[in-house]
């Protein structure tokens, strides 16, 4: 079952008019919430980011937080599987094609849920490969826009190279990856670019940061050059579906000793423990040491 504009219905019956601005312009925003044992993870943070994305593009939020929580709960309980990735998007609605905002369109809301498949343990153990590319996306990557052509083209480069991600550099500096945030470790310190308009403020990024702080791991936010990434001891990507994953080869060259490093292993454990704590509690948990 999926959700469309207030109703739950089978996927085959969910239809959107061709003049929907999501279809015509990619004029909409979205979220993906991971769900473990039917418990949404960090749902308030995802809803807060949705609110920021909607406000940034001037689309009216059609629902209250409580309604969003209810609809997300509704989609989750209608799936036969426990661990899920709930996708939802809001577009500016259906209107005669014109770039300017329509006066009277109602936002279109679509929601679906698929099985959540975290990286296989063999990949977590061995580490992943990535390639790099120039970040040629627009300058508002902080908005979780459904216009993903830039990310799609960049991801395809690594897919063709049999790699899990494309790590992006803008003006010689690390931004993020095609669908994840990026951290490096150098001399024991976890480092990541600061949150600004050039990267998506990842919910997983925040979890990693909170876990690092709670456990006293050195942490720094700063501009990181391409050379520093290549010379890092460790390189990680983070996202709701990849969780925390070590990248051990970039453009065919080893990062560090070519194996997932000790700081990664520590953070991976902390992340899994926190996830299980949330699942056991069946609700939101805050991070403490
Ligand atoms: C471009 C980009 N950066 C970062 C992320 C990670 O965000 P989150 O941790 O909220 O999944 C995503 C998630 O899909 C993404 O598409």
Short mmCIF file of C-alpha atoms and ligand atoms in Angstrom, two decimals:
data_model
loop_
_atom_site.label_atom_id
_atom_site.label_comp_id
_atom_site.label_asym_id
_atom_site.label_seq_id
_atom_site.Cartn_x
_atom_site.Cartn_y
_atom_site.Cartn_z
CA UNK A 1 0.00 0.00 0.00
CA UNK A 2 1.09 3.56 -0.73
CA UNK A 3 -0.32 6.93 0.32
CA UNK A 4 -1.54 9.62 -2.05
CA UNK A 5 -3.19 12.88 -0.97
CA UNK A 6 -4.77 11.56 2.21
CA UNK A 7 -5.67 8.02 1.11
CA UNK A 8 -3.95 4.63 1.42
CA UNK A 9 -4.23 2.60 -1.76
CA UNK A 10 -2.45 -0.11 -3.76
CA UNK A 11 0.56 1.13 -5.73
CA UNK A 12 -1.10 0.27 -9.07
CA UNK A 13 -4.01 2.55 -8.24
CA UNK A 14 -1.91 5.56 -7.25
CA UNK A 15 -2.03 7.98 -10.20
CA UNK A 16 -0.85 11.56 -10.53
CA UNK A 17 -1.96 13.95 -13.32
CA UNK A 18 0.73 14.58 -15.95
CA UNK A 19 0.58 18.32 -15.24
CA UNK A 20 1.78 17.78 -11.68
CA UNK A 21 4.69 20.18 -11.24
CA UNK A 22 6.73 17.35 -9.77
CA UNK A 23 6.52 15.63 -13.16
CA UNK A 24 6.90 18.78 -15.28
CA UNK A 25 9.54 20.73 -13.30
CA UNK A 26 10.80 18.43 -10.53
CA UNK A 27 9.14 21.10 -8.36
CA UNK A 28 8.97 19.43 -4.98
CA UNK A 29 10.87 18.18 -1.95
CA UNK A 30 11.18 14.81 -0.26
CA UNK A 31 12.33 12.81 2.75
CA UNK A 32 13.43 9.26 3.45
CA UNK A 33 12.95 7.97 7.01
CA UNK A 34 14.54 4.68 8.06
CA UNK A 35 12.32 2.44 10.15
CA UNK A 36 13.69 -0.33 12.37
CA UNK A 37 11.29 -3.00 13.70
CA UNK A 38 8.48 -0.68 12.59
CA UNK A 39 9.87 2.18 14.72
CA UNK A 40 10.70 5.32 12.66
CA UNK A 41 14.23 6.53 13.44
CA UNK A 42 14.67 10.26 14.19
CA UNK A 43 11.26 11.09 12.76
CA UNK A 44 11.10 14.56 14.35
CA UNK A 45 14.41 15.49 12.75
CA UNK A 46 13.21 14.26 9.35
CA UNK A 47 9.97 16.22 9.69
CA UNK A 48 11.90 19.33 10.74
CA UNK A 49 14.10 19.00 7.64
CA UNK A 50 10.99 18.55 5.48
CA UNK A 51 9.56 21.76 6.96
CA UNK A 52 12.81 23.59 6.16
CA UNK A 53 12.86 22.25 2.59
CA UNK A 54 9.20 23.22 2.03
CA UNK A 55 9.78 26.72 3.44
CA UNK A 56 12.91 27.16 1.29
CA UNK A 57 10.97 26.49 -1.92
CA UNK A 58 7.73 28.18 -0.86
CA UNK A 59 5.49 25.10 -0.90
CA UNK A 60 2.75 25.11 1.73
CA UNK A 61 3.10 22.30 4.25
CA UNK A 62 -0.21 20.49 3.84
CA UNK A 63 -0.08 18.65 7.17
CA UNK A 64 0.72 19.26 10.83
CA UNK A 65 3.51 17.26 12.47
CA UNK A 66 0.88 15.13 14.12
CA UNK A 67 -0.75 14.35 10.78
CA UNK A 68 2.61 13.52 9.23
CA UNK A 69 3.41 11.17 12.10
CA UNK A 70 0.01 9.54 11.71
CA UNK A 71 0.34 9.01 7.95
CA UNK A 72 3.90 7.69 8.30
CA UNK A 73 2.70 5.32 11.02
CA UNK A 74 -0.13 4.28 8.72
CA UNK A 75 2.17 3.42 5.85
CA UNK A 76 4.58 1.57 8.15
CA UNK A 77 1.92 -0.63 9.71
CA UNK A 78 0.54 -1.55 6.27
CA UNK A 79 3.82 -3.15 5.14
CA UNK A 80 4.58 -6.81 5.86
CA UNK A 81 8.28 -6.15 6.57
CA UNK A 82 9.85 -4.80 9.77
CA UNK A 83 12.75 -2.63 8.58
CA UNK A 84 11.63 -0.02 6.08
CA UNK A 85 12.67 3.06 4.17
CA UNK A 86 9.68 5.39 4.06
CA UNK A 87 9.89 7.78 1.11
CA UNK A 88 7.61 10.79 0.94
CA UNK A 89 7.44 13.77 -1.33
CA UNK A 90 5.44 16.97 -1.60
CA UNK A 91 5.14 18.74 -4.94
CA UNK A 92 3.70 22.17 -5.71
CA UNK A 93 0.68 20.43 -7.23
CA UNK A 94 -1.14 20.32 -10.56
CA UNK A 95 -1.36 23.45 -12.74
CA UNK A 96 -1.06 24.66 -16.33
CA UNK A 97 2.64 24.66 -17.21
CA UNK A 98 4.17 28.00 -16.23
CA UNK A 99 7.42 28.47 -14.33
CA UNK A 100 5.86 31.00 -11.95
CA UNK A 101 4.08 29.54 -8.92
CA UNK A 102 0.40 28.71 -9.58
CA UNK A 103 -2.10 30.72 -7.52
CA UNK A 104 -4.43 27.92 -6.52
CA UNK A 105 -2.65 24.56 -6.71
CA UNK A 106 -2.89 22.08 -3.83
CA UNK A 107 0.37 20.33 -2.89
CA UNK A 108 0.52 16.68 -3.99
CA UNK A 109 1.70 14.26 -1.28
CA UNK A 110 2.92 10.79 -2.15
CA UNK A 111 4.36 8.27 0.29
CA UNK A 112 5.64 4.70 -0.10
CA UNK A 113 7.74 2.29 1.90
CA UNK A 114 10.26 -0.28 0.77
CA UNK A 115 12.33 -2.82 2.69
CA UNK A 116 15.36 -1.18 4.29
CA UNK A 117 18.50 -3.09 3.46
CA UNK A 118 21.58 -1.82 5.31
CA UNK A 119 25.00 -2.62 3.82
CA UNK A 120 25.81 -6.33 4.00
CA UNK A 121 28.14 -7.26 6.85
CA UNK A 122 30.78 -8.40 4.32
CA UNK A 123 30.84 -4.86 2.89
CA UNK A 124 31.00 -3.33 6.37
CA UNK A 125 33.96 -5.62 7.14
CA UNK A 126 35.86 -5.12 3.88
CA UNK A 127 34.99 -1.47 3.27
CA UNK A 128 33.64 0.01 0.06
CA UNK A 129 35.12 1.58 -3.03
CA UNK A 130 34.24 5.04 -4.32
CA UNK A 131 35.22 7.33 -7.13
CA UNK A 132 35.38 11.11 -7.12
CA UNK A 133 33.92 13.77 -9.37
CA UNK A 134 33.53 17.52 -9.55
CA UNK A 135 30.43 18.69 -7.70
CA UNK A 136 28.53 20.39 -10.51
CA UNK A 137 25.15 20.59 -8.78
CA UNK A 138 23.31 23.80 -7.98
CA UNK A 139 24.17 25.94 -4.96
CA UNK A 140 21.23 24.96 -2.71
CA UNK A 141 22.15 21.35 -1.93
CA UNK A 142 20.78 21.93 1.60
CA UNK A 143 17.26 21.67 0.16
CA UNK A 144 16.11 18.06 -0.22
CA UNK A 145 14.72 18.70 -3.69
CA UNK A 146 13.21 15.99 -5.89
CA UNK A 147 15.12 17.60 -8.81
CA UNK A 148 17.94 15.09 -8.52
CA UNK A 149 19.35 15.04 -12.05
CA UNK A 150 22.74 16.29 -10.82
CA UNK A 151 22.92 13.61 -8.13
CA UNK A 152 21.63 10.96 -10.56
CA UNK A 153 24.31 11.69 -13.16
CA UNK A 154 27.04 11.76 -10.52
CA UNK A 155 25.86 8.51 -8.93
CA UNK A 156 25.81 6.84 -12.35
CA UNK A 157 29.55 7.50 -12.70
CA UNK A 158 30.28 5.32 -9.65
CA UNK A 159 27.63 2.75 -10.58
CA UNK A 160 29.41 2.28 -13.92
CA UNK A 161 32.70 1.87 -12.04
CA UNK A 162 31.12 -0.74 -9.71
CA UNK A 163 31.67 1.58 -6.76
CA UNK A 164 29.20 2.44 -3.98
CA UNK A 165 29.47 6.22 -4.12
CA UNK A 166 30.73 9.28 -5.94
CA UNK A 167 32.60 11.62 -3.58
CA UNK A 168 32.24 15.24 -4.63
CA UNK A 169 34.67 18.16 -4.68
CA UNK A 170 33.72 21.74 -5.38
CA UNK A 171 36.54 24.21 -6.01
CA UNK A 172 38.99 21.63 -4.69
CA UNK A 173 37.06 21.11 -1.43
CA UNK A 174 35.05 18.15 -0.19
CA UNK A 175 31.29 18.70 -0.14
CA UNK A 176 29.45 15.37 0.20
CA UNK A 177 28.67 12.33 -1.98
CA UNK A 178 25.89 11.74 -4.52
CA UNK A 179 23.49 10.46 -1.83
CA UNK A 180 25.43 10.58 1.43
CA UNK A 181 27.53 12.80 3.67
CA UNK A 182 31.27 12.30 4.03
CA UNK A 183 33.63 12.21 7.02
CA UNK A 184 37.38 11.71 7.16
CA UNK A 185 39.59 10.70 10.08
CA UNK A 186 43.10 12.12 10.39
CA UNK A 187 45.35 11.45 13.36
CA UNK A 188 42.34 10.23 15.35
CA UNK A 189 40.16 13.30 14.69
CA UNK A 190 36.81 12.89 12.92
CA UNK A 191 36.38 15.72 10.44
CA UNK A 192 33.59 16.82 8.11
CA UNK A 193 32.67 19.89 6.09
CA UNK A 194 30.48 22.32 8.05
CA UNK A 195 26.77 22.39 7.28
CA UNK A 196 26.06 25.06 4.70
CA UNK A 197 24.15 25.45 1.44
CA UNK A 198 26.55 23.13 -0.40
CA UNK A 199 25.58 19.95 1.44
CA UNK A 200 22.44 18.22 2.64
CA UNK A 201 22.21 18.40 6.43
CA UNK A 202 22.09 14.63 6.91
CA UNK A 203 20.17 13.15 9.80
CA UNK A 204 22.77 10.38 9.98
CA UNK A 205 25.53 13.03 9.96
CA UNK A 206 23.90 14.50 13.09
CA UNK A 207 23.67 11.09 14.77
CA UNK A 208 27.37 10.46 14.08
CA UNK A 209 28.26 13.91 15.44
CA UNK A 210 26.16 13.39 18.58
CA UNK A 211 27.67 9.95 19.17
CA UNK A 212 31.20 11.32 18.72
CA UNK A 213 30.50 14.12 21.21
CA UNK A 214 28.83 11.83 23.75
CA UNK A 215 31.80 9.46 23.68
CA UNK A 216 34.50 12.12 23.67
CA UNK A 217 35.85 11.37 20.18
CA UNK A 218 37.72 14.35 18.70
CA UNK A 219 35.55 16.13 16.11
CA UNK A 220 36.16 19.06 13.78
CA UNK A 221 34.08 20.87 11.18
CA UNK A 222 36.17 22.59 8.55
CA UNK A 223 36.88 22.88 4.85
CA UNK A 224 38.68 19.74 3.72
CA UNK A 225 40.79 19.81 0.56
CA UNK A 226 40.85 17.06 -2.04
CA UNK A 227 44.46 16.29 -1.08
CA UNK A 228 43.45 15.90 2.57
CA UNK A 229 40.72 13.43 1.64
CA UNK A 230 43.16 11.34 -0.37
CA UNK A 231 45.72 11.41 2.46
CA UNK A 232 43.16 10.67 5.20
CA UNK A 233 43.57 7.69 7.53
CA UNK A 234 39.89 6.85 7.12
CA UNK A 235 37.03 7.91 4.86
CA UNK A 236 33.36 7.28 5.67
CA UNK A 237 30.04 7.90 3.99
CA UNK A 238 26.85 8.25 6.05
CA UNK A 239 23.18 8.11 5.12
CA UNK A 240 19.92 6.68 6.38
CA UNK A 241 20.33 3.58 4.22
CA UNK A 242 24.15 3.22 4.27
CA UNK A 243 24.32 4.07 7.99
CA UNK A 244 28.09 4.52 8.51
CA UNK A 245 30.18 2.83 5.85
CA UNK A 246 33.97 2.92 5.43
CA UNK A 247 35.38 3.77 2.00
CA UNK A 248 38.74 2.07 1.60
CA UNK A 249 39.53 2.84 -2.04
CA UNK A 250 39.01 6.15 -3.81
CA UNK A 251 39.64 6.30 -7.56
CA UNK A 252 41.48 3.00 -7.31
CA UNK A 253 43.90 4.13 -4.58
CA UNK A 254 43.87 2.91 -0.99
CA UNK A 255 42.69 5.18 1.81
CA UNK A 256 44.92 4.59 4.86
CA UNK A 257 45.92 0.95 4.88
CA UNK A 258 43.00 -0.01 2.62
CA UNK A 259 40.90 -1.47 5.44
CA UNK A 260 38.16 -0.01 7.64
CA UNK A 261 39.97 1.82 10.42
CA UNK A 262 39.65 1.72 14.21
CA UNK A 263 37.66 4.95 14.50
CA UNK A 264 35.19 3.64 11.92
CA UNK A 265 34.81 0.38 13.83
CA UNK A 266 34.14 2.29 17.03
CA UNK A 267 31.57 4.56 15.38
CA UNK A 268 29.91 1.65 13.58
CA UNK A 269 29.42 -0.12 16.92
CA UNK A 270 28.11 3.04 18.61
CA UNK A 271 25.65 3.55 15.76
CA UNK A 272 24.40 -0.04 15.89
CA UNK A 273 24.04 0.09 19.67
CA UNK A 274 22.10 3.35 19.47
CA UNK A 275 19.84 1.95 16.74
CA UNK A 276 19.07 -1.11 18.86
CA UNK A 277 18.38 1.05 21.88
CA UNK A 278 15.79 3.00 19.85
CA UNK A 279 14.25 -0.24 18.61
CA UNK A 280 14.03 -1.75 22.07
CA UNK A 281 12.53 1.41 23.50
CA UNK A 282 10.08 1.61 20.59
CA UNK A 283 10.49 5.37 20.49
CA UNK A 284 12.90 8.26 20.19
CA UNK A 285 15.98 8.05 22.40
CA UNK A 286 18.47 10.77 23.06
CA UNK A 287 22.18 10.13 22.90
CA UNK A 288 24.16 9.96 26.08
CA UNK A 289 27.51 8.43 26.88
C1 LIG B 1 22.93 14.33 -1.32
C2 LIG B 1 22.71 13.65 0.00
N1 LIG B 1 23.53 13.93 1.02
C3 LIG B 1 23.40 13.35 2.22
C4 LIG B 1 22.41 12.40 2.45
C5 LIG B 1 22.31 11.74 3.82
O1 LIG B 1 21.16 12.19 4.50
P1 LIG B 1 20.48 11.30 5.63
O2 LIG B 1 21.54 10.95 6.60
O3 LIG B 1 19.44 12.18 6.19
O4 LIG B 1 19.93 10.09 4.94
C6 LIG B 1 21.52 12.08 1.43
C7 LIG B 1 20.46 11.10 1.69
O5 LIG B 1 19.83 10.59 0.83
C8 LIG B 1 21.67 12.71 0.18
O6 LIG B 1 20.85 12.43 -0.85
#
